[in-house]
């Protein structure tokens, strides 16, 4: 999902803020310094730029939108235009230590195949997504009879790029079916704070506004 952010093109790194979105910070905390990273659906490069500046990663990006690619290139980030559904096959096996897909899985045409590709090209995959099982989404459907619209799902249903909503439980079940190992998992509440709940818990599925997983084969 592409989120617009203010960008200062060709500015020296000293002017960059090292404060990033909470969910992106949690992803960054999982990445070891000096590793090889592919950020898929990297939007304006907020996470990729942060990892490059603070963790000295060998980072690459793949982004669908022209605007996102331009913003990244203006910051000196090595980002190519591409589609997670079509272009991950161009990367060789094990090319990266981490393949990151942040807030993008639900916008792909073939989520299961995309996840398999992440784990083929990356030793570990880090995936985050909005949880459609959150209590507020259930409330909107049950009492208003309408598709949810909130800060985590801000776009009306007829305009959203999200085509495969899932819940935390759905994602865990898919990982189990694929034989994928969940190394770490967490959910975030509506304020963006981490909630200490096991991803297999019904409470994580109910109270988690966003979910974040680190996966391996």
Short mmCIF file of N, CA, C and O in Angstrom, two decimals, residues 7-12 16 44 67-79:
data_model
loop_
_atom_site.label_atom_id
_atom_site.label_comp_id
_atom_site.label_asym_id
_atom_site.label_seq_id
_atom_site.Cartn_x
_atom_site.Cartn_y
_atom_site.Cartn_z
N UNK A 7 8.87 14.35 0.82
CA UNK A 7 10.20 13.93 0.46
C UNK A 7 11.04 15.13 0.07
O UNK A 7 10.58 16.02 -0.63
N UNK A 8 12.28 15.16 0.55
CA UNK A 8 13.21 16.21 0.17
C UNK A 8 14.24 15.61 -0.76
O UNK A 8 15.11 14.85 -0.33
N UNK A 9 14.11 15.89 -2.04
CA UNK A 9 14.97 15.26 -3.04
C UNK A 9 16.39 15.76 -2.93
O UNK A 9 16.65 16.94 -2.69
N UNK A 10 17.34 14.81 -3.12
CA UNK A 10 18.77 15.13 -3.20
C UNK A 10 19.28 15.87 -1.97
O UNK A 10 20.24 16.62 -2.03
N UNK A 11 18.64 15.67 -0.85
CA UNK A 11 19.10 16.33 0.37
C UNK A 11 20.15 15.47 1.04
O UNK A 11 20.14 14.25 0.93
N UNK A 12 21.09 16.07 1.79
CA UNK A 12 22.09 15.29 2.50
C UNK A 12 21.43 14.45 3.57
O UNK A 12 20.39 14.78 4.09
N UNK A 16 17.65 13.85 7.11
CA UNK A 16 16.65 12.80 7.23
C UNK A 16 16.32 12.57 8.70
O UNK A 16 17.20 12.53 9.56
N UNK A 44 7.57 5.26 -0.83
CA UNK A 44 8.50 6.37 -1.02
C UNK A 44 9.88 6.12 -0.43
O UNK A 44 10.71 7.01 -0.38
N UNK A 67 5.35 7.39 -9.01
CA UNK A 67 5.68 8.41 -8.01
C UNK A 67 6.60 7.85 -6.94
O UNK A 67 7.57 8.49 -6.52
N UNK A 68 6.30 6.64 -6.48
CA UNK A 68 7.15 6.03 -5.46
C UNK A 68 8.56 5.81 -5.96
O UNK A 68 9.53 6.09 -5.24
N UNK A 69 8.69 5.31 -7.17
CA UNK A 69 10.03 5.08 -7.73
C UNK A 69 10.79 6.40 -7.84
O UNK A 69 11.97 6.48 -7.48
N UNK A 70 10.11 7.45 -8.33
CA UNK A 70 10.78 8.75 -8.46
C UNK A 70 11.25 9.26 -7.10
O UNK A 70 12.37 9.79 -6.98
N UNK A 71 10.42 9.15 -6.09
CA UNK A 71 10.80 9.62 -4.76
C UNK A 71 12.01 8.86 -4.23
O UNK A 71 12.91 9.44 -3.61
N UNK A 72 12.03 7.56 -4.45
CA UNK A 72 13.15 6.76 -3.98
C UNK A 72 14.44 7.11 -4.72
O UNK A 72 15.50 7.28 -4.09
N UNK A 73 14.35 7.20 -6.03
CA UNK A 73 15.54 7.50 -6.82
C UNK A 73 16.08 8.88 -6.47
O UNK A 73 17.30 9.10 -6.41
N UNK A 74 15.18 9.83 -6.18
CA UNK A 74 15.61 11.17 -5.79
C UNK A 74 16.41 11.15 -4.49
O UNK A 74 17.23 12.03 -4.24
N UNK A 75 16.18 10.13 -3.66
CA UNK A 75 16.94 9.99 -2.42
C UNK A 75 18.19 9.16 -2.59
O UNK A 75 18.91 8.90 -1.63
N UNK A 76 18.44 8.71 -3.82
CA UNK A 76 19.61 7.90 -4.07
C UNK A 76 19.42 6.44 -3.73
O UNK A 76 20.40 5.69 -3.61
N UNK A 77 18.17 6.00 -3.60
CA UNK A 77 17.90 4.61 -3.25
C UNK A 77 17.78 3.76 -4.52
O UNK A 77 17.14 4.18 -5.49
N UNK A 78 18.37 2.57 -4.54
CA UNK A 78 18.33 1.71 -5.73
C UNK A 78 16.99 0.98 -5.82
O UNK A 78 16.84 -0.14 -5.33
N UNK A 79 16.03 1.59 -6.44
CA UNK A 79 14.68 1.06 -6.53
C UNK A 79 14.29 0.90 -7.99
O UNK A 79 14.51 1.80 -8.80
#
